[in-house]
Coordinates of C-alpha atoms in Angstrom, one line a residue:
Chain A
X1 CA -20.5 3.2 17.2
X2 CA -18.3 0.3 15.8
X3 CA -15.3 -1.1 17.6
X4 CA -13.3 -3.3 15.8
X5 CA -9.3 -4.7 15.7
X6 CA -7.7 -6.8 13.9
X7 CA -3.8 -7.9 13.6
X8 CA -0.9 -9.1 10.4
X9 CA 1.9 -10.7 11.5
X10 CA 5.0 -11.6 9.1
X11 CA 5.2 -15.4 8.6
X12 CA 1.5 -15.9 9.3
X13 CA -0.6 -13.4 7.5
X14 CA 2.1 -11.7 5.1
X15 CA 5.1 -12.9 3.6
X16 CA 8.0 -10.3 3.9
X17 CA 10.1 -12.0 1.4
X18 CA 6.8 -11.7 -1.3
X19 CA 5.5 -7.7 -0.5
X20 CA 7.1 -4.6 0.6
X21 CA 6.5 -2.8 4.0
X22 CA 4.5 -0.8 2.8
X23 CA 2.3 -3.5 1.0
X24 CA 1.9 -4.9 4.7
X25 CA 1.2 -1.2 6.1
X26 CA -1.8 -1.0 3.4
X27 CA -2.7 -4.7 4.1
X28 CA -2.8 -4.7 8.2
X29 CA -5.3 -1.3 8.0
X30 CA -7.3 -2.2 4.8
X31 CA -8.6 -5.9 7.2
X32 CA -8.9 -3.8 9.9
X33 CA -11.1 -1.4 7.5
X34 CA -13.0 -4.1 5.7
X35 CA -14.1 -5.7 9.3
X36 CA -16.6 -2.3 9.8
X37 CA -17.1 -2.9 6.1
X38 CA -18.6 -6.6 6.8
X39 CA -21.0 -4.8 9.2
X40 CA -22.5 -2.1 7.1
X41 CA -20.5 0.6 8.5
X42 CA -17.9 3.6 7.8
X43 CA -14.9 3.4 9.0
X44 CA -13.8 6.5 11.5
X45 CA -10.3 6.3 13.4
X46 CA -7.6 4.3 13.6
X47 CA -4.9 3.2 16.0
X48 CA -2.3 1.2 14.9
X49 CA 0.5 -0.9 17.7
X50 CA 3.4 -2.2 15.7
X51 CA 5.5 -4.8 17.1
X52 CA 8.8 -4.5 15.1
X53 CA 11.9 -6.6 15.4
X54 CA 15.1 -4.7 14.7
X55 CA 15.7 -3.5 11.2
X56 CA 12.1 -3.6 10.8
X57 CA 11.8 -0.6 7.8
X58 CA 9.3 1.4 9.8
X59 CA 9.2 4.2 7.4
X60 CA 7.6 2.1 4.7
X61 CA 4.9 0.3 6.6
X62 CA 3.9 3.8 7.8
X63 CA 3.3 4.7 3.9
X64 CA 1.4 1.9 3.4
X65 CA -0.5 2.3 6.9
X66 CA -1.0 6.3 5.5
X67 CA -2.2 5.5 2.1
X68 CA -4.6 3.1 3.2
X69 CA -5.8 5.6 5.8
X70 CA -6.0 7.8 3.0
X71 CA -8.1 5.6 0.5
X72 CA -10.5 4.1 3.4
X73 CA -10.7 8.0 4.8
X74 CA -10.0 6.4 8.0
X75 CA -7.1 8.9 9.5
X76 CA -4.5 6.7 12.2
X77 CA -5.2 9.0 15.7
X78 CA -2.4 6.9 17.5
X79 CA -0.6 4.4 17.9
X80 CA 2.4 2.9 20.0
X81 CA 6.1 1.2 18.4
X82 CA 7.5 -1.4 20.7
X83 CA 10.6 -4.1 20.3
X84 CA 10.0 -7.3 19.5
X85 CA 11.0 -10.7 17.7
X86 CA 8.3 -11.0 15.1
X87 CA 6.5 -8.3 13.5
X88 CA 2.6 -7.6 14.7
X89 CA 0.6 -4.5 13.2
X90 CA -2.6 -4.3 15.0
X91 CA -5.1 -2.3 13.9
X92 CA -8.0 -1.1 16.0
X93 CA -10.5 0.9 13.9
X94 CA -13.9 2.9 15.1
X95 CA -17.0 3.2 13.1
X96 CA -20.0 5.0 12.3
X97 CA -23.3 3.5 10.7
X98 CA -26.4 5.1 9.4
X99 CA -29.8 5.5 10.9
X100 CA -31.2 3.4 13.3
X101 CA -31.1 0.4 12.6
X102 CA -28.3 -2.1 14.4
X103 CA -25.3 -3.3 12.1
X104 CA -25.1 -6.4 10.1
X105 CA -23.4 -9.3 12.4
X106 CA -22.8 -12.6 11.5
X107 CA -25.5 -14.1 13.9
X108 CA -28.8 -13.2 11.9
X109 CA -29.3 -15.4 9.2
X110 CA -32.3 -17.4 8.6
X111 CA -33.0 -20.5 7.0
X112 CA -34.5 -19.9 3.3
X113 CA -31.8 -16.8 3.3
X114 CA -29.5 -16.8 0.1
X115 CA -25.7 -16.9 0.7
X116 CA -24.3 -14.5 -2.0
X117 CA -20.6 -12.7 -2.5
X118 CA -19.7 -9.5 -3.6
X119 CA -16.8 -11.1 -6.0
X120 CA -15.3 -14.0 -7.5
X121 CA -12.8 -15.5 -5.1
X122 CA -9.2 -16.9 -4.9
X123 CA -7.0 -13.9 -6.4
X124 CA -5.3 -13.3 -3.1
X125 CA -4.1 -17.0 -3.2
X126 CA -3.5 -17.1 -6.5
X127 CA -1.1 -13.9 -6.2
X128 CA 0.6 -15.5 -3.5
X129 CA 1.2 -18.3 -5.8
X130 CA 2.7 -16.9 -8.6
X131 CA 5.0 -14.5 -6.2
X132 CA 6.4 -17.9 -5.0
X133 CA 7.1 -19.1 -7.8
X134 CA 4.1 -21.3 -8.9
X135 CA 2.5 -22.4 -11.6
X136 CA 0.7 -19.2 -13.6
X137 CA -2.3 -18.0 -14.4
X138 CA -4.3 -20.3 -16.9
X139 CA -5.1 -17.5 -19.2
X140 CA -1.5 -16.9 -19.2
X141 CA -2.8 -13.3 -19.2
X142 CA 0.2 -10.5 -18.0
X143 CA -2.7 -8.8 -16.8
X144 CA -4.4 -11.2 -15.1
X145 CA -1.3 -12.1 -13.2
X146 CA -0.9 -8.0 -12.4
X147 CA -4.3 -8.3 -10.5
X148 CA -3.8 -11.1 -8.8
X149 CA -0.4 -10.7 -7.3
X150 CA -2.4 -7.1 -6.8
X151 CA -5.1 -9.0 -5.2
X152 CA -2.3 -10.4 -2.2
X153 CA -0.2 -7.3 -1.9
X154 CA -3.1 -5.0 -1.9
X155 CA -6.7 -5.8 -0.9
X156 CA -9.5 -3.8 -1.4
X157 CA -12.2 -3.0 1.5
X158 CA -15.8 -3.5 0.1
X159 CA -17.2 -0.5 2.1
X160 CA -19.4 0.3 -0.8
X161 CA -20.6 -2.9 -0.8
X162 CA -21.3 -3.3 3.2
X163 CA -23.4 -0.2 3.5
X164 CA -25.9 -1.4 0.4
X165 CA -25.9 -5.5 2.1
X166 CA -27.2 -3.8 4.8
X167 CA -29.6 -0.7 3.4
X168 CA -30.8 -3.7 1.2
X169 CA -31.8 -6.0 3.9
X170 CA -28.4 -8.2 5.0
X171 CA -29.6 -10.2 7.4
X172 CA -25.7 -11.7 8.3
X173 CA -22.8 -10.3 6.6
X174 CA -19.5 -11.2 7.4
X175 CA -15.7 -10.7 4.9
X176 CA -14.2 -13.9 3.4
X177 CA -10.6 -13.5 5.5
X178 CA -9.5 -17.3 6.4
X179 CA -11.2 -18.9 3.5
X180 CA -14.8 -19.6 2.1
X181 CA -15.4 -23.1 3.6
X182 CA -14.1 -21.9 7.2
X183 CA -15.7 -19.1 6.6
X184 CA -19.3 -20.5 5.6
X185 CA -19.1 -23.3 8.7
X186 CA -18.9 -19.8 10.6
X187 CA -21.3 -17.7 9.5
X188 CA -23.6 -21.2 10.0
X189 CA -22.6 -21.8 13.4
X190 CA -22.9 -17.6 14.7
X191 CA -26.6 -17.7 13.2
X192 CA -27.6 -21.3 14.1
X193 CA -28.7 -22.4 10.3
X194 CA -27.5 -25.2 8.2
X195 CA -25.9 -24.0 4.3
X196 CA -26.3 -25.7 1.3
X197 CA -23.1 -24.3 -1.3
X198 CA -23.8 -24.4 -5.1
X199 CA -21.3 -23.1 -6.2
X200 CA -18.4 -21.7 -5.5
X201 CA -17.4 -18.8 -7.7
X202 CA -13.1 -19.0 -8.7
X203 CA -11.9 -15.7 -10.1
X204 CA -10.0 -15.9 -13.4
X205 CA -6.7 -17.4 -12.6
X206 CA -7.4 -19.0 -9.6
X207 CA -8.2 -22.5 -8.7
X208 CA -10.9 -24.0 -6.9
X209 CA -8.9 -25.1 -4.0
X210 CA -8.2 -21.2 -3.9
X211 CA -11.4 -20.2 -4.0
X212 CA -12.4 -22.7 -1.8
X213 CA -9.8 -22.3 0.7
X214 CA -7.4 -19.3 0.0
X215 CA -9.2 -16.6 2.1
X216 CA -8.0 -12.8 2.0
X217 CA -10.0 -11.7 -0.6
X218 CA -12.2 -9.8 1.7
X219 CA -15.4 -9.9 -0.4
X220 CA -17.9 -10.0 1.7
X221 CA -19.9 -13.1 2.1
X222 CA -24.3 -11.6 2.8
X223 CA -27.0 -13.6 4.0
X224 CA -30.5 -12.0 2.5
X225 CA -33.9 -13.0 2.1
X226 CA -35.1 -10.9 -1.2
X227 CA -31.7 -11.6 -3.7
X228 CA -33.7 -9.1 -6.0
X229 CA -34.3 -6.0 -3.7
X230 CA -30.5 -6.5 -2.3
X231 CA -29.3 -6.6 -6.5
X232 CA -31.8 -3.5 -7.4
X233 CA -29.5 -1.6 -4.4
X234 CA -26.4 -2.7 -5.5
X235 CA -27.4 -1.9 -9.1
X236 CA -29.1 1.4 -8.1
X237 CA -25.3 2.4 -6.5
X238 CA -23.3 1.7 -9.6
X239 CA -22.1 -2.0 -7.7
X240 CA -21.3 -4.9 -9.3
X241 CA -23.9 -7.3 -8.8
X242 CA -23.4 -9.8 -6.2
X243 CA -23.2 -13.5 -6.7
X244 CA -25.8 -16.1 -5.5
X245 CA -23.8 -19.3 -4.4
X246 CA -26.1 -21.1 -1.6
X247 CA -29.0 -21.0 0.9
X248 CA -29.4 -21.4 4.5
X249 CA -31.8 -24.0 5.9
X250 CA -32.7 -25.0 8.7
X251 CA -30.8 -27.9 10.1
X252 CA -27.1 -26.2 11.3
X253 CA -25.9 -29.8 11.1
X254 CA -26.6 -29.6 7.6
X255 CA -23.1 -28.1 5.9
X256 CA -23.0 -29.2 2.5
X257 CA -21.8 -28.3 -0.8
X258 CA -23.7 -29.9 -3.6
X259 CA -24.4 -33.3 -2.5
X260 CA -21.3 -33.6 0.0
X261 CA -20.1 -32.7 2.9
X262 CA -18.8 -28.4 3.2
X263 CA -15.0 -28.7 3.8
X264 CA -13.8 -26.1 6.7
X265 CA -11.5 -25.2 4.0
X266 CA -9.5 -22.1 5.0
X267 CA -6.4 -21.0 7.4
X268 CA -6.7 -22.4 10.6
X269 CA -5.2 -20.6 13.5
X270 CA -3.2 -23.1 15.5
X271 CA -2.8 -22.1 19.2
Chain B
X1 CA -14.2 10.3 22.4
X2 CA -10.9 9.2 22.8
X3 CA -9.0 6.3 21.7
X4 CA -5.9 4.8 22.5
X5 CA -4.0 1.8 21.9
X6 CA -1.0 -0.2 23.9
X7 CA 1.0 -3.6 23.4
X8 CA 2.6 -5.9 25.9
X9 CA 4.8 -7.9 24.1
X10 CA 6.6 -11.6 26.3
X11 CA 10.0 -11.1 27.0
X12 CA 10.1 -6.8 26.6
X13 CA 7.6 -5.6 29.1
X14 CA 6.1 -9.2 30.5
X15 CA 8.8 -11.6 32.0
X16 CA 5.9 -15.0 31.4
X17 CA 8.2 -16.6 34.2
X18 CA 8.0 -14.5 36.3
X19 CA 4.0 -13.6 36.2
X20 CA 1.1 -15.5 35.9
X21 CA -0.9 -15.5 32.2
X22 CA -3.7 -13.4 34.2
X23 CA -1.3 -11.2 35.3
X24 CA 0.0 -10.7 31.5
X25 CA -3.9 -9.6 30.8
X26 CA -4.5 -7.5 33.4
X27 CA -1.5 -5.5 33.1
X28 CA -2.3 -5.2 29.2
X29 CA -6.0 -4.2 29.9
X30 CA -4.4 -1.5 32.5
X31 CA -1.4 -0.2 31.0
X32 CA -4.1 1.0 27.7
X33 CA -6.6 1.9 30.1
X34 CA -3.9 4.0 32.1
X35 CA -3.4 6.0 29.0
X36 CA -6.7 7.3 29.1
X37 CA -6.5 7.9 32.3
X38 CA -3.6 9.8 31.8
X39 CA -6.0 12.1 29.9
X40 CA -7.9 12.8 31.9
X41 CA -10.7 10.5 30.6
X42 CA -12.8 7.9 31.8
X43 CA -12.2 4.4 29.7
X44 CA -15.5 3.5 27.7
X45 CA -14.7 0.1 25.6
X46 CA -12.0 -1.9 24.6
X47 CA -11.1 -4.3 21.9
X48 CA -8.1 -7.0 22.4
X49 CA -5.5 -8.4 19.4
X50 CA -4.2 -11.6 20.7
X51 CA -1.4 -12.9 18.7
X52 CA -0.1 -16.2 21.0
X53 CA 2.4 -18.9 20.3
X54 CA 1.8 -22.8 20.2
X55 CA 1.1 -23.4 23.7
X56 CA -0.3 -20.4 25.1
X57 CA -2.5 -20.1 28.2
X58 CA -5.3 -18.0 26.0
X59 CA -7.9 -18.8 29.4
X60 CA -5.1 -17.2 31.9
X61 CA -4.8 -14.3 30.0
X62 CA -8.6 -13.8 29.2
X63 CA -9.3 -14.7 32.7
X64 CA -6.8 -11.3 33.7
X65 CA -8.1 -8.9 30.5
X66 CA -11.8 -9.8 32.2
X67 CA -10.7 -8.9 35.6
X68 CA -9.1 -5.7 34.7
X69 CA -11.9 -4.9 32.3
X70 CA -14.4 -5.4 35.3
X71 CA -11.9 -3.3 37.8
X72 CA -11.7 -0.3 35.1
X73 CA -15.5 -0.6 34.3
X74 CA -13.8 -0.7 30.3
X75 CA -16.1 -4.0 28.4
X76 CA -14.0 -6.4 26.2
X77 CA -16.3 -5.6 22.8
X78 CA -14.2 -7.5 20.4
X79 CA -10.9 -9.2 19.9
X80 CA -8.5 -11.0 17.4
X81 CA -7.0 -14.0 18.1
X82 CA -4.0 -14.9 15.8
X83 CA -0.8 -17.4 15.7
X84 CA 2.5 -15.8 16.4
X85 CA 6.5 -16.9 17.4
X86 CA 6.0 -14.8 20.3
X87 CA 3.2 -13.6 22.4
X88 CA 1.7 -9.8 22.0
X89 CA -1.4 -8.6 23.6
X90 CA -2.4 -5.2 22.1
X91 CA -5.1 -3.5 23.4
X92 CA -7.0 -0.5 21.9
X93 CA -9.5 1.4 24.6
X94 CA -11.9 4.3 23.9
X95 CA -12.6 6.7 26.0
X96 CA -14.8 9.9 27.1
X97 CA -14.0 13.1 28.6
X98 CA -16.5 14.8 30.8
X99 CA -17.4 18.6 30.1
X100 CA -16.3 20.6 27.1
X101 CA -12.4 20.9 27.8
X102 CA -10.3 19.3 26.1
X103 CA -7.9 16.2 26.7
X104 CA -4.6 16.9 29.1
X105 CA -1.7 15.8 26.3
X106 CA 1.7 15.8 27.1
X107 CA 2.3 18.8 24.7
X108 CA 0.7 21.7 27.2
X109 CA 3.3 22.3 29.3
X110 CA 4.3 26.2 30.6
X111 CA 7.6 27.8 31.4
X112 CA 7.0 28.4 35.4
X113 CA 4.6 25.2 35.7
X114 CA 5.5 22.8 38.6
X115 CA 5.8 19.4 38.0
X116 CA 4.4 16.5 40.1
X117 CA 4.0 12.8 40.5
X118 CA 0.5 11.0 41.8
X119 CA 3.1 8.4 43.8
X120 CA 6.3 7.5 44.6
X121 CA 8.4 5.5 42.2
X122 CA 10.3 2.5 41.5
X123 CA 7.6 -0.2 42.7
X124 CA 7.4 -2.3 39.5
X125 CA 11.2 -2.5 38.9
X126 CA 11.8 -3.4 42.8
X127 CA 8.8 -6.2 43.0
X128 CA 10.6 -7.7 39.3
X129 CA 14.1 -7.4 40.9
X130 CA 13.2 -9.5 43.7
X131 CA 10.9 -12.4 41.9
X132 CA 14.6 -12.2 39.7
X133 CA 16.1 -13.5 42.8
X134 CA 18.0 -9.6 43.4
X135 CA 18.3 -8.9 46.6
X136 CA 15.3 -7.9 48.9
X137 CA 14.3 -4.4 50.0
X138 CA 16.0 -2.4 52.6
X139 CA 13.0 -2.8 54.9
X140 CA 13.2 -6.6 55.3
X141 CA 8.9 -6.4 55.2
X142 CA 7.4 -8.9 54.1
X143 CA 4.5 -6.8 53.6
X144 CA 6.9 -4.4 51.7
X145 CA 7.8 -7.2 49.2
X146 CA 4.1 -8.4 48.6
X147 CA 3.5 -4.8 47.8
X148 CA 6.4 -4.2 45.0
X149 CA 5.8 -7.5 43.7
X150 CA 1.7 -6.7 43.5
X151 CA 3.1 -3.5 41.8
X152 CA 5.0 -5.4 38.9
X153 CA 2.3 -8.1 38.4
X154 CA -1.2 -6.1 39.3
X155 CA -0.5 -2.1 38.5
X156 CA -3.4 0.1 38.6
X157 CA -4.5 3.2 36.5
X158 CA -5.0 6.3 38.1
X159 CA -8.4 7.0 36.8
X160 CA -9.5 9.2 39.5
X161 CA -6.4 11.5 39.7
X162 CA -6.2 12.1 35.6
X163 CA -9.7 13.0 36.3
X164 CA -8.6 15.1 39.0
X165 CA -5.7 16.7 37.8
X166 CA -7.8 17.5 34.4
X167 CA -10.3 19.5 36.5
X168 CA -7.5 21.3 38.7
X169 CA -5.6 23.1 35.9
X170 CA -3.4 20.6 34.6
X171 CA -1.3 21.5 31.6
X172 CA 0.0 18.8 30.6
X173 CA -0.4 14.7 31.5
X174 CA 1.3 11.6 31.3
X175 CA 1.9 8.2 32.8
X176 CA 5.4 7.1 34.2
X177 CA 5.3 4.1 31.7
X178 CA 9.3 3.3 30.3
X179 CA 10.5 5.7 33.3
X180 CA 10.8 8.9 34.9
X181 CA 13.9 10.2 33.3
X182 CA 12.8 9.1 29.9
X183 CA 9.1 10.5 30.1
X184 CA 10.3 14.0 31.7
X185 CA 12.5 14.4 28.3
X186 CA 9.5 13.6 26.5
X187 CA 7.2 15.8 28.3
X188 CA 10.0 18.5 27.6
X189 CA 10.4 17.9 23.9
X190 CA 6.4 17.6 23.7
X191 CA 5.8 21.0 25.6
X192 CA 8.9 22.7 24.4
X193 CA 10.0 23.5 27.9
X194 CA 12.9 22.9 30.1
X195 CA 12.6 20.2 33.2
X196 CA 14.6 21.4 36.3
X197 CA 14.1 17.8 38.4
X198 CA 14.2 18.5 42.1
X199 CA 13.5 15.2 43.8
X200 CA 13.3 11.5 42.7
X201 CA 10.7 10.1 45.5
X202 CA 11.5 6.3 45.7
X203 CA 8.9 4.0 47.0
X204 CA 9.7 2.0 50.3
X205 CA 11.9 -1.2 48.9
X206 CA 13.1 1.2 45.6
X207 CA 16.4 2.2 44.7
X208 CA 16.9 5.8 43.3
X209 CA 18.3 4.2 40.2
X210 CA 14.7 2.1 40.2
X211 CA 12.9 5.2 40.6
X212 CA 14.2 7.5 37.9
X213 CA 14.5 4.6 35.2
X214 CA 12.4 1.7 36.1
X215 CA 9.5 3.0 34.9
X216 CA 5.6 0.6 34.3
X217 CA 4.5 2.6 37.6
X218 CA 1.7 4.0 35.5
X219 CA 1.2 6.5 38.0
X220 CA 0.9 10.2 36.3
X221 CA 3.7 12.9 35.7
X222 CA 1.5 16.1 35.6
X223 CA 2.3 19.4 34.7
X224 CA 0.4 22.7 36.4
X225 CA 0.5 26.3 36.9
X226 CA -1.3 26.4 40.6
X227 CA 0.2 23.5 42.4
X228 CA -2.5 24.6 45.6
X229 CA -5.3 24.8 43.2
X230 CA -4.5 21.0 42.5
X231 CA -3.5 20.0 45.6
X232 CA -7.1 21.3 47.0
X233 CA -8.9 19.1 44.1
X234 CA -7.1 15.7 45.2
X235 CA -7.8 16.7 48.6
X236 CA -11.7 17.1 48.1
X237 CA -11.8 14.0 45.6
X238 CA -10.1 11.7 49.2
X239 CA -7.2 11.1 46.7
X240 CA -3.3 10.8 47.9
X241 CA -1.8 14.3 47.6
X242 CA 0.2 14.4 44.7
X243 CA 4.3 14.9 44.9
X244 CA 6.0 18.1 43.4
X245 CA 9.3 16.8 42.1
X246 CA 10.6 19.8 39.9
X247 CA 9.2 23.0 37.3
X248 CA 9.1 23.7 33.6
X249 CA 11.5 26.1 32.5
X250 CA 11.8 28.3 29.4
X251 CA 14.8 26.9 27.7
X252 CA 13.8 23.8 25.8
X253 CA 17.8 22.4 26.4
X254 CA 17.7 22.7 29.4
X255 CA 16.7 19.4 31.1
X256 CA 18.9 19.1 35.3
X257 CA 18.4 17.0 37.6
X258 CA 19.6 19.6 40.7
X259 CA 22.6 20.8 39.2
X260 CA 23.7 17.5 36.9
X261 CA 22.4 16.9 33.4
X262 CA 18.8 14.8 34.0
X263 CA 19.6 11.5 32.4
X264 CA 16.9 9.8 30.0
X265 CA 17.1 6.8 32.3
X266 CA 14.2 4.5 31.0
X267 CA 13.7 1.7 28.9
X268 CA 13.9 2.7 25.0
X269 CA 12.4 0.3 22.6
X270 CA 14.9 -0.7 19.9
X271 CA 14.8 -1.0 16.4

């Protein structure tokens, strides 16, 4: 069984001013949902805690919270409301996985591994930059700016993609939350390998520094040893293919990308 | 399984002045566990959302969750650790339930069934009156005061009774967790009964007032048919007898305390 909780507060991880409740509802379960994602596994129950300050519209992060439960067929068992100053929805989520063999953690990758992604990254940071007001997208696409503000009000749990990383030999797996760079240095540091980035793969309308740095885009980010067998089971399940952008080696002082040094690029929790 | 989830939030139902930062994690890890216990279940694994302000003393409070976790035999298995303006713990427990019965809820209750308490009350809301500087308990022990104040800082889950009261009969189950007068009208509305309330039993050091409304004793409010029957099963387990303080009746309105409407004394989260 998988165990796993996760937590969205206004002002830190969502912007109340820039998505509805029910936007943050959908957003606080789908992370919750795409952590058992990262490890290969189904999502089963959920029990949400929501820490609301008065005038909090309740009723609208419960549709979001429902319609996530609905889309990620993870039903929300319980759950508990309580008073307070800043808004918190924590979402603690149980999980199945399939046969024998032990779900994909972020400690197992090995130097020589490829580092690939399930998608091009930066639309959640991009959406959040056009919503306040930035700059727009460079294709100065309506449509491209509809996914990307999409991208930040709504992400998208790569369950799909999990179960085949690991049923195609994942040997880490972990979902791109806080940003690529912090999230690289990581995955590095959990399995005890150096990476080597070359590239890093910006989705249309979004900068490099997004890409880089944005976080919650929750593709997940796989370590693998045979790229082909891991691309013939994503092909073979009807999945986009994912995208080589580095290899592990074996020196984890070694954090590079291209010829320079890996930035920890990413949101930083400051305690 | 079951699974279960609880917040402790600074300022609502943790006073950080008046408690250590262990004492904040232990009495998160044990008010979540409590409600398994309050099942009837046995806790299995928990998971820990930490969202903490500039500042905080993350060791303290890991330093309680891990000595609660080791009391209540319940393993930390994963956590969240997140900025925040204010500091909420929430924890999310699973649990199991021996034999093929189900889970005690609060919704089981019977026209005719007695009601009981596993202790007396008012403990937690004496021992945080007197580190407030109230005045002291009508005892004048010293012994007295460590107790209440023990009972605010360090409460404990009533594993073995839920387990006991589960295998006696029990209807219905809950913990005394905002207050008594509060948790009776929600055992009512749950059931679909009516509450006639008998007898408040105060702890030593407790007012009445403390007792009906205080509440964060996290000892269980039980509902049975054969009060003997579970009386016999605490007494073969070595547990304290349980209190009978009143009986379901048939009319759902009709919630007394002796002769006088039963007031919803407790604290209500607000919104």
């Amino acid at each position: 069984m998988l165990f796993t909780t996760d937590a969205v507060v206004a002002g830190i991880h969502v912007d109340s001013s820039l998505m509805s409740a029910s936007d943050m509802g959908w957003k606080a379960l789908t992370t919750a949902v795409s952590d058992i994602g990262a490890m290969g596994g189904t999502p089963a129950h959920a029990v949400v805690t929501l820490c609301a300050p008065p005038g909090t519209d309740v009723d609208g992060l419960a549709e979001g919270i429902g319609e996530a439960a609905a889309r990620w067929r993870c039903p929300v068992v319980g759950g508990d409301l309580t008073g307070a100053s800043q808004l918190v929805i924590s979402v603690s989520i149980t999980g199945t996985i399939e046969g024998e063999a032990p779900a994909v953690l972020r400690t197992g990758a090995r130097p020589g591994d490829s580092i690939l992604v399930t998608g091009p990254l930066g639309r959640s940071a991009a959406g959040l930059r056009l919503l306040a007001g930035g700059p727009g997208p460079r294709s100065g696409d309506d449509r491209t700016r509809a996914d990307l503000v999409l991208a930040y009000r709504r992400p998208q749990a790569r369950l799909d993609e999990g179960r085949a990383a690991r049923a195609g030999g994942a040997t880490a797996m972990m979902d791109v939350s806080d940003g690529l760079g912090l999230d690289l240095h990581r995955l590095a540091e959990a399995s005890g390998v150096g990476i080597v980035l070359d590239t890093v793969p910006a989705a249309v309308g979004a900068t490099e520094a997004e890409a880089l740095g944005g976080g919650e885009d929750y593709e997940l980010l796989i370590a693998v040893g045979d790229v082909d067998a891991l691309a013939a089971r994503f092909a073979s399940r009807g999945l986009r293919p994912p995208i080589r952008i580095g290899a592990c080696t074996a020196d984890p002082s070694e954090l590079r990308w291209g010829p320079d040094p890996l930035p920890r690029s990413g949101y930083q929790h400051q305690l």
